[in-house]
XYZ file of C-alpha atoms in Angstrom:
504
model
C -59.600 -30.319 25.316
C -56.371 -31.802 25.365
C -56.879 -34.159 27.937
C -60.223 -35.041 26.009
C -58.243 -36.239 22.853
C -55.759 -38.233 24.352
C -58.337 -39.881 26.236
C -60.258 -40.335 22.546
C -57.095 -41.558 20.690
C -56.370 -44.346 23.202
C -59.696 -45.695 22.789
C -58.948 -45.673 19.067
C -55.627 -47.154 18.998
C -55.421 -48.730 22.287
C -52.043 -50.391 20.994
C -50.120 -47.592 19.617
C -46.833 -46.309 20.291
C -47.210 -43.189 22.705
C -43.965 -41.291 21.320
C -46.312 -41.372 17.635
C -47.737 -38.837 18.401
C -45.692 -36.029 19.342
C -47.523 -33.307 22.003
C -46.029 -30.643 24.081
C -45.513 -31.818 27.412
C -45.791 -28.381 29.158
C -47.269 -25.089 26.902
C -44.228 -23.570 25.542
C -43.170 -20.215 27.820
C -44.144 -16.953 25.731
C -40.931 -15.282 23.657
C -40.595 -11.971 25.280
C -38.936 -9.628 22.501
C -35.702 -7.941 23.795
C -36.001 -4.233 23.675
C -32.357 -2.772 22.277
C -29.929 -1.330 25.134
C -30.602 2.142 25.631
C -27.873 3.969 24.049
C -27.143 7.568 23.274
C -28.357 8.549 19.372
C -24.689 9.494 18.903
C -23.545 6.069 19.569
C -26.428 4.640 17.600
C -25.650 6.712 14.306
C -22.043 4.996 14.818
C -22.954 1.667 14.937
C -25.318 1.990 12.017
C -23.040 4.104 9.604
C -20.328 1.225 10.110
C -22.624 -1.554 9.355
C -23.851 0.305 6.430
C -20.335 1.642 5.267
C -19.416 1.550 1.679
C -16.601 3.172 0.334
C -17.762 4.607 -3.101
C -21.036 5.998 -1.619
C -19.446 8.199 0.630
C -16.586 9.520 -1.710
C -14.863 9.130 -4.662
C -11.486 9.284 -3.517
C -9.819 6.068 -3.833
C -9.071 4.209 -0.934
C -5.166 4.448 -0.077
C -3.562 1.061 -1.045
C -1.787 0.730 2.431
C -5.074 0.472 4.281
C -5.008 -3.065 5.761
C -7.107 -5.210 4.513
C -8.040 -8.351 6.133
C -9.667 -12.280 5.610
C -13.135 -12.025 5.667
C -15.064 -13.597 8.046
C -18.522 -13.042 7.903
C -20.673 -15.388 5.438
C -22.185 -12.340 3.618
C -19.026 -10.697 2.681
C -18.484 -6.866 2.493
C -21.045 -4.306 2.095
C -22.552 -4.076 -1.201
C -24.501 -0.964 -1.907
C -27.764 -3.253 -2.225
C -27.290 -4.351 1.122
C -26.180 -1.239 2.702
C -29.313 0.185 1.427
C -31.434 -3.022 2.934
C -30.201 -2.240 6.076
C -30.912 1.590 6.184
C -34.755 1.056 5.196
C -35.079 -1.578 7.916
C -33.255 0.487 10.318
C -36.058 3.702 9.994
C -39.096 1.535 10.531
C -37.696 0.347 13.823
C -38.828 2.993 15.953
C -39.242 6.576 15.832
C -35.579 7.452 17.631
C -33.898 4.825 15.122
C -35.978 7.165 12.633
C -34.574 10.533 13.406
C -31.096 8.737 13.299
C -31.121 6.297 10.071
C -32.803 8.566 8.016
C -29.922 10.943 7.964
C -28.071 7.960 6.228
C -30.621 6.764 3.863
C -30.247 10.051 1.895
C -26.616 10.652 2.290
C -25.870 9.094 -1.027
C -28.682 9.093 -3.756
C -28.374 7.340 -7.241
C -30.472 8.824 -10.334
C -30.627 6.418 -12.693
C -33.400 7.218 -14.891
C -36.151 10.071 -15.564
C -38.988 8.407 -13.554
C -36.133 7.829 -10.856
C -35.595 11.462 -10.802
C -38.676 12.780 -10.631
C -39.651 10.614 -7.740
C -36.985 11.389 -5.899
C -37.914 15.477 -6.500
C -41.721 14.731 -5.540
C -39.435 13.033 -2.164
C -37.581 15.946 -1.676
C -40.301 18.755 -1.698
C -42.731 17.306 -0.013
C -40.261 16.604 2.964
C -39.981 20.866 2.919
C -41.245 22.594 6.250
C -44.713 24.306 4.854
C -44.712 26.907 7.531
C -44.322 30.276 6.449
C -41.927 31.695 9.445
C -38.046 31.532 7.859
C -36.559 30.862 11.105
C -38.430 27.692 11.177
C -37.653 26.718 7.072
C -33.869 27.170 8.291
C -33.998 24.589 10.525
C -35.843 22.249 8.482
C -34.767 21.884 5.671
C -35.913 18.243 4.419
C -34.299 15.568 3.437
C -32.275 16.957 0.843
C -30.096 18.616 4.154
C -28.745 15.229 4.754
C -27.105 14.373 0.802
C -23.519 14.407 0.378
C -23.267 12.454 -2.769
C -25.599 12.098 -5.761
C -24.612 9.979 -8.825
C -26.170 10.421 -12.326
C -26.517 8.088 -15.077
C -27.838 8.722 -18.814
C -28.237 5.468 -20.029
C -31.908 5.221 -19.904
C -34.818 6.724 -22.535
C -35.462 10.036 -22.265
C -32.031 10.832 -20.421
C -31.089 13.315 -23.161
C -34.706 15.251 -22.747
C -33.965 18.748 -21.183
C -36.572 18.070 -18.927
C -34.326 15.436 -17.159
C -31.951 17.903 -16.760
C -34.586 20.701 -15.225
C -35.126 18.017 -12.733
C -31.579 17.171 -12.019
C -30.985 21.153 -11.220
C -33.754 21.009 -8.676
C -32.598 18.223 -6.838
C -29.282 20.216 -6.541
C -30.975 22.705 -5.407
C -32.634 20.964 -2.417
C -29.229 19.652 -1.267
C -27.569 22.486 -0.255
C -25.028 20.567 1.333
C -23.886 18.282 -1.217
C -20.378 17.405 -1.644
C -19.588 14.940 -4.003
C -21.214 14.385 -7.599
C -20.405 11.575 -9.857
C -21.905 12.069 -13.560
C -21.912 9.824 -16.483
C -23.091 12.124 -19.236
C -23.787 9.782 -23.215
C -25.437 13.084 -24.417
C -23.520 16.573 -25.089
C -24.887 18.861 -22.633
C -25.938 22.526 -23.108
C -24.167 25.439 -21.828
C -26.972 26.926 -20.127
C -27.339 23.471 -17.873
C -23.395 23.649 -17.237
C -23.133 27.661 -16.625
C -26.016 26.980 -13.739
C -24.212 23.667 -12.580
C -20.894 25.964 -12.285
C -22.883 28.252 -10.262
C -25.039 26.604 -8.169
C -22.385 23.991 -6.540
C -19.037 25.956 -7.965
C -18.673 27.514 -4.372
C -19.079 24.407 -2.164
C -18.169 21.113 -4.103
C -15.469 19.535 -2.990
C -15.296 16.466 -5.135
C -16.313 15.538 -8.617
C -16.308 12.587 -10.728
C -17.272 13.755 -14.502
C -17.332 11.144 -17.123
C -17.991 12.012 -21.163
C -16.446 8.843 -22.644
C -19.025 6.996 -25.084
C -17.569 4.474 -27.456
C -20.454 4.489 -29.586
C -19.980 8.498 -30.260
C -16.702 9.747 -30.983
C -17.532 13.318 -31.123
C -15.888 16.386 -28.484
C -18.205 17.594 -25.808
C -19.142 20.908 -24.743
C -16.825 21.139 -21.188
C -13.383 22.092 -20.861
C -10.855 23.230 -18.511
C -12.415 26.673 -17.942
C -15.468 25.011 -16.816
C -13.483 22.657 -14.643
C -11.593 25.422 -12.786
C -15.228 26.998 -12.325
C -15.643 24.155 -9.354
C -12.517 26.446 -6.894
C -13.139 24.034 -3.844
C -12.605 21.072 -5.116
C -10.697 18.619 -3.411
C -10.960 15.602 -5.262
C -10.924 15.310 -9.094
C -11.669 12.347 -11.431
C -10.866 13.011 -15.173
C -10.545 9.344 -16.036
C -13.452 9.440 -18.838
C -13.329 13.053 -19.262
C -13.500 14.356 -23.246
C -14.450 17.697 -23.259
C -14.157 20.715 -26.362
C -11.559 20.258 -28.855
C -8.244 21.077 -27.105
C -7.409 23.212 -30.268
C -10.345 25.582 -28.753
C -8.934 25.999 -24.946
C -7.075 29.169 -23.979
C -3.429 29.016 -24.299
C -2.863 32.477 -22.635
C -2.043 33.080 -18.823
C -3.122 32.711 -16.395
C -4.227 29.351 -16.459
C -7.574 27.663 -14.840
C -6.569 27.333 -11.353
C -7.873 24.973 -8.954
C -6.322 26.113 -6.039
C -7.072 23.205 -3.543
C -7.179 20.136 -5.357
C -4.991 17.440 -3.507
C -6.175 14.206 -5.132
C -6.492 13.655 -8.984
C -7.706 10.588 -11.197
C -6.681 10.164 -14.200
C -6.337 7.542 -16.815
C -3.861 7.734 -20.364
C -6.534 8.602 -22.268
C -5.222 11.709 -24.529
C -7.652 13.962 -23.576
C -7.902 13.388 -19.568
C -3.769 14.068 -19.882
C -4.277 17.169 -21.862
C -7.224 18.753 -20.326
C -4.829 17.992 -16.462
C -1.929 19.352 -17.724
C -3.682 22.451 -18.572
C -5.378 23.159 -15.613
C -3.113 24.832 -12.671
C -3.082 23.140 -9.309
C -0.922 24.335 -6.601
C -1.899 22.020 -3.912
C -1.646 18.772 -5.978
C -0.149 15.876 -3.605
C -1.726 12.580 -4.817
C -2.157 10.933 -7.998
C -3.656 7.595 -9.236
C -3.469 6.930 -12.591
C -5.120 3.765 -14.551
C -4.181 2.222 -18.033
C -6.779 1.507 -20.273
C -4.581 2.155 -23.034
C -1.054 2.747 -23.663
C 0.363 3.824 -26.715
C 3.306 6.587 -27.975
C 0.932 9.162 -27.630
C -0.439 8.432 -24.363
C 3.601 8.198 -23.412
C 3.992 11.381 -24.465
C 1.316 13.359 -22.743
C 2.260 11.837 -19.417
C 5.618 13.197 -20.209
C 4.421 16.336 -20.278
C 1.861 16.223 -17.325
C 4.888 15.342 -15.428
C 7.088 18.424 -16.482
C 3.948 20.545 -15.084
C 2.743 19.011 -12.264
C 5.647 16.299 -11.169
C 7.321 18.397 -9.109
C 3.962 18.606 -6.766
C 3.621 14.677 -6.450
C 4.097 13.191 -3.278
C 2.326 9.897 -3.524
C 1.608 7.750 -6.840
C -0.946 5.192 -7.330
C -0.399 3.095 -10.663
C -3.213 0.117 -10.424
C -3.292 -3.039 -12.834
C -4.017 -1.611 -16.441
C -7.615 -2.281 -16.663
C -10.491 -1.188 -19.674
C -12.684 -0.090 -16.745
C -12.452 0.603 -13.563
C -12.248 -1.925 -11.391
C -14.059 -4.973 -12.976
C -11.776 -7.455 -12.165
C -9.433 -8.228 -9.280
C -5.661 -7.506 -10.055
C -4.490 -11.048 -9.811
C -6.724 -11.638 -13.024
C -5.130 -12.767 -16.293
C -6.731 -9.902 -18.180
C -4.872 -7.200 -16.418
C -1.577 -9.072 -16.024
C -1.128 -9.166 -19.957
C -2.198 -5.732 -20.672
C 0.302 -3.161 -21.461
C 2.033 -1.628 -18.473
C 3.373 2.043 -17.475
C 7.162 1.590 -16.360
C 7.375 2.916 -12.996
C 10.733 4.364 -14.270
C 8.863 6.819 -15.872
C 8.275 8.463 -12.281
C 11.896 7.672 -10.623
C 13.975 9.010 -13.226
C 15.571 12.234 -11.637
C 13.974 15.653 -11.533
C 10.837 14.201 -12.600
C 8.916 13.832 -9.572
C 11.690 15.179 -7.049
C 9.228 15.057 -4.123
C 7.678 11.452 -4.714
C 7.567 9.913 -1.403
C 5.129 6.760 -2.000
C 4.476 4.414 -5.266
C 2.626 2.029 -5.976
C 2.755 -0.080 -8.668
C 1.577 -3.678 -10.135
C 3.941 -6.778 -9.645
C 3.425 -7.245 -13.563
C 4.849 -4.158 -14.257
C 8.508 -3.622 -16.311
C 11.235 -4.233 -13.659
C 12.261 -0.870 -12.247
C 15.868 0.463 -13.262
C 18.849 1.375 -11.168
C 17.234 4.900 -10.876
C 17.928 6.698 -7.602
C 15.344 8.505 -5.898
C 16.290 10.387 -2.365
C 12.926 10.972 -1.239
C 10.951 7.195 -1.754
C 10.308 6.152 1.762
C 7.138 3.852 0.793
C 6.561 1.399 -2.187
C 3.423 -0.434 -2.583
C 3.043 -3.920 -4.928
C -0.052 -5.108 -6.037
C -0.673 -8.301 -7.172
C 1.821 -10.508 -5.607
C 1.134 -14.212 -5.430
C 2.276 -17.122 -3.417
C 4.660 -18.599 -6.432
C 6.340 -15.661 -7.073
C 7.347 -14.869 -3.684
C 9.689 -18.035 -3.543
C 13.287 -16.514 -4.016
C 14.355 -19.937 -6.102
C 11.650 -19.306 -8.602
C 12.026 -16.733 -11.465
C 8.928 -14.692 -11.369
C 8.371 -10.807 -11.296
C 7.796 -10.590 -7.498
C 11.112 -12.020 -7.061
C 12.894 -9.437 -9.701
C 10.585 -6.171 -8.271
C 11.753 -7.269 -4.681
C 15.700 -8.213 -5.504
C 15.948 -4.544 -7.254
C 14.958 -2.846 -4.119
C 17.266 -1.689 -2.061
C 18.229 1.572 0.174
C 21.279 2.302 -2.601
C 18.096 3.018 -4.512
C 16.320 4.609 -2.242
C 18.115 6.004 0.746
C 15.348 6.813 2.471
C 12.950 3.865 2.191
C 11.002 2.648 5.102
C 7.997 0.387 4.083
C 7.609 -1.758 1.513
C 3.747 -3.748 1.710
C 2.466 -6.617 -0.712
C -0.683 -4.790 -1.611
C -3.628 -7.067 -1.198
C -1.798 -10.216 -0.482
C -2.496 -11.631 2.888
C -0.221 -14.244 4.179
C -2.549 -15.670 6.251
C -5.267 -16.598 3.584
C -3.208 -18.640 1.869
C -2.781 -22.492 2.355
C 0.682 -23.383 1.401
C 2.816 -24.620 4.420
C 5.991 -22.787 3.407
C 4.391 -19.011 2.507
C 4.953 -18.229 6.305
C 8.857 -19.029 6.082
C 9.110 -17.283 2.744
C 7.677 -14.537 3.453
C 9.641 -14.137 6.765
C 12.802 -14.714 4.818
C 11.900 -11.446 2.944
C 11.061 -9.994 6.135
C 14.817 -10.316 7.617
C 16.569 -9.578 4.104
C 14.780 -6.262 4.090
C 15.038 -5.816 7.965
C 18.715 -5.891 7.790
C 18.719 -3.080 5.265
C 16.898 -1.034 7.839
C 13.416 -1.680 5.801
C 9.701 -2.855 6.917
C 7.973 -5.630 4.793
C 4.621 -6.134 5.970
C 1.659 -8.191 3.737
C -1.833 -6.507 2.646
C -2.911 -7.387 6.376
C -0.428 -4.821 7.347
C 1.739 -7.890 9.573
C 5.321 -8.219 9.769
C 5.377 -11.767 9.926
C 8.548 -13.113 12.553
C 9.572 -15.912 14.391
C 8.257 -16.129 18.133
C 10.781 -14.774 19.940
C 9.282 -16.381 23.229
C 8.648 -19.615 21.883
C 12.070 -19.993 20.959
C 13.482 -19.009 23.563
C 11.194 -21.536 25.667
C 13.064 -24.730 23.374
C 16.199 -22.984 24.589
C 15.140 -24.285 27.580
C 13.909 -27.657 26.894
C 16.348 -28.421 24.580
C 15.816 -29.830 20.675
C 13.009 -31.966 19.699
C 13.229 -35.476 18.900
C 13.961 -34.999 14.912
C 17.183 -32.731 16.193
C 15.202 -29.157 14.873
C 13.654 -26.220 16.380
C 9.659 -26.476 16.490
C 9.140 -22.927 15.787
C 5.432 -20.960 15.784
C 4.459 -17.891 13.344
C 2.620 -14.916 15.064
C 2.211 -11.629 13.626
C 3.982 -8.675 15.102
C 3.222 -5.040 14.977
C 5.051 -2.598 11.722
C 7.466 -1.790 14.670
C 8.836 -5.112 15.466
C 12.655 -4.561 14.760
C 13.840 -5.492 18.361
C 12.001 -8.719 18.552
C 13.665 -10.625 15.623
C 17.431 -9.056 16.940
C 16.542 -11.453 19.732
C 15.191 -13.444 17.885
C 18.540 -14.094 16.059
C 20.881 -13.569 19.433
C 18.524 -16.934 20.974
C 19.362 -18.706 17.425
C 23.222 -17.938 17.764
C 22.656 -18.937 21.219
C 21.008 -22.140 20.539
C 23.677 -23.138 18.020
């Protein structure tokens, strides 16, 4: 048939161009799909949970500061939740093994947003429940609610203060009997019959919970307090940064105290009641503590005064991030946070007040730190560093944080890391040299410097060494070459300096 029109359309257009028309020379060669390598389900349920990883979804612990970040280089960014859950629904209609696998992950974190949200997702739940009657066989399936670690639960929407909505949030609990983290964002005042169950339904086995009462619109105490907090024994993780609770003139004052005898990592913010309600509550294990400034006022001053006279002596690492309304809405290089009011980080060095305090972190816009001494510091984090303050000519905070540190200060400091600041994303032809010359003040005092990327930037040791060699270049300097070295790169730059010497 082919053939036939060619023949037809030369008859037409006897004097026409031949490349006009465009026709496949030879029938393209069928696209066979690739089948996927065939791979253990173990390694398969790696690979997806890291392209699907985000943070927040899978606790609400907040990521340690030192973690290295690094320049991104993939076009889409990081994970968003969006996306991560994009990728787990295409992942279970691949193929029935992908199936078994993904769909763990698609219901390891589940957000309730609204009523008709909720109720779907109980209608999900049930019907995913073996129907056999045997019990042996119900044990081992348990639905889909055996796979959820972490549900979060808004109130924003109509009919979120209903009781109904809250019969339906109980029976989701109850068809995740292995959940582990729960994030709620409660507008309405909740009744004691719905908290008394809560208490006693995931009381035994929660390990971390988020619990947020603040509503600007409603000024009014809730129906929670530290009694009901201390009903949650294994938690691990506690975030009291919006909590409001009962009038504090109604908590128990007597001993013993609510315990929560494992907690390790607390939120807070300077709100007056999140101090109040932590300094109440008794927590032996207490380690880390991150605490954000909305606000900062006499008061708020005050009650972190006392928090710190109860639990200071427990603190081993300190988180202070740029002061901030909400959480994390803006990046802490914005303007915004650099102008709000600031917690001194003398408030934690002064002595006896957190004897034990072995990392701090603290904003680059903070009040510079005092000639406090601290035995114990042997990390110190600083967020928010940019290229123009690291120049040691230039007045800026950066400069004044970094000058004031020193092991007079802090005998036993051993790290000190630009939080978030990445030398190598930056553009200016000089940052590398700067931040090096940082690098080798703090290196003879014994000290690490590394950036957000977790380098300690040097000199090439081997490329200097190699113009030993050749001898100068033609404009009578070394041509030096920046690499990144490991955290543990002392003995490089002492040769480093012997070849200069040397050279000289």
């Amino acid at each position: 048939m082919l053939t036939l029109w060619q023949r037809l359309s030369n008859l037409i257009f006897p004097f026409s161009c031949p490349f006009v028309f465009v026709t496949p020379v030879r029938p393209e060669l069928e696209k066979i799909p690739r089948t996927p390598p065939d791979l253990p389900l173990e390694i398969w349920l790696e690979i997806f949970q890291f392209a699907t990883y985000v943070h927040q979804n899978i606790t609400i612990k907040p990521l340690d500061p030192f973690t290295p970040k690094h320049t991104t280089t993939n076009a889409m960014g990081a994970n968003t939740p969006s996306l991560a859950m994009r990728t787990k629904l295409a992942l279970v209609l691949v193929s029935k093994p992908w199936r078994r696998v993904a769909v763990q992950m698609l219901y390891e974190h589940i957000v309730i947003r609204s009523p008709a949200r909720a109720n779907v997702i109980l209608q999900t739940l049930e019907c995913s429940q073996p129907h056999q009657s045997s019990e042996v066989q119900e044990a081992k399936a348990l639905g889909y609610g055996q796979w959820t670690r972490h549900i979060e639960v808004y109130t924003f929407s109509r009919g979120s203060g209903d009781i109904r909505y809250l019969q339906t949030l109980f029976k989701i609990f109850r068809l995740c009997p292995n959940l582990r983290m729960l994030s709620g964002r409660w507008l309405h005042n909740l009744p004691i019959e719905f908290l008394n169950g809560l208490s006693g339904l995931l009381g035994p086995s929660l390990s971390g919970l988020y619990w947020n009462e603040q509503n600007t619109a409603l000024h009014q105490n809730a129906t929670t307090g530290p009694a009901f907090l201390a009903s949650f024994r294994s938690l691990r993780v506690l975030d009291l940064r919006h909590f409001i609770g009962s009038d504090p003139s109604s908590w128990p004052q007597s001993e013993p105290k609510p315990t929560l005898p494992l907690l390790q990592d607390l939120i807070l913010s300077t709100h007056p009641r999140s101090l109040e309600v932590a300094t109440m509550l008794c927590m032996p294990s207490l380690r880390n503590l991150t605490l954000r400034t909305p606000i900062l006022d006499d008061e708020s001053q005050e009650l972190l005064k006392a928090f710190l006279i109860v639990h200071g002596q427990r603190l081993v690492t300190v988180d202070l991030p740029t002061p901030s309304a909400d959480s994390e809405p803006d990046p802490d290089n914005a303007f915004l946070r650099r102008i709000a009011a600031h917690l001194n980080p003398d408030i934690l060095l002064a002595p006896d007040v957190c004897p034990n305090l072995e990392t701090l972190t603290f904003p680059v816009t903070s009040p510079p730190i005092t000639s406090h001494i601290h035995p114990n510091l042997r990390r110190i984090g600083i967020r928010g560093a940019n290229v123009d303050g690291l120049y040691p000519d230039k007045i800026s905070s950066t400069r004044d944080h970094l000058m004031a540190i020193n092991t007079d200060k802090y005998p036993r400091l051993e790290w000190i890391q630009t939080v978030g600041f990445l030398v190598e994303a930056h553009s200016d032809s000089l940052i590398k040299d700067v931040f090096i010359w940082w690098v080798e003040r703090f290196e003879a005092m014994g000290v690490t410097l590394v950036d957000g990327e977790g380098v300690m930037w040097a000199y090439y040791p081997e490329l200097v060494q190699e113009e030993a060699v050749l001898g100068r270049t033609g404009n009578g300097s070394l041509t030096t070459m920046l690499k990144p070295s490991s955290g543990n790169s002392k003995e490089q730059i002492q040769d480093n300096n012997k070849l200069k010497d040397e050279i000289d």
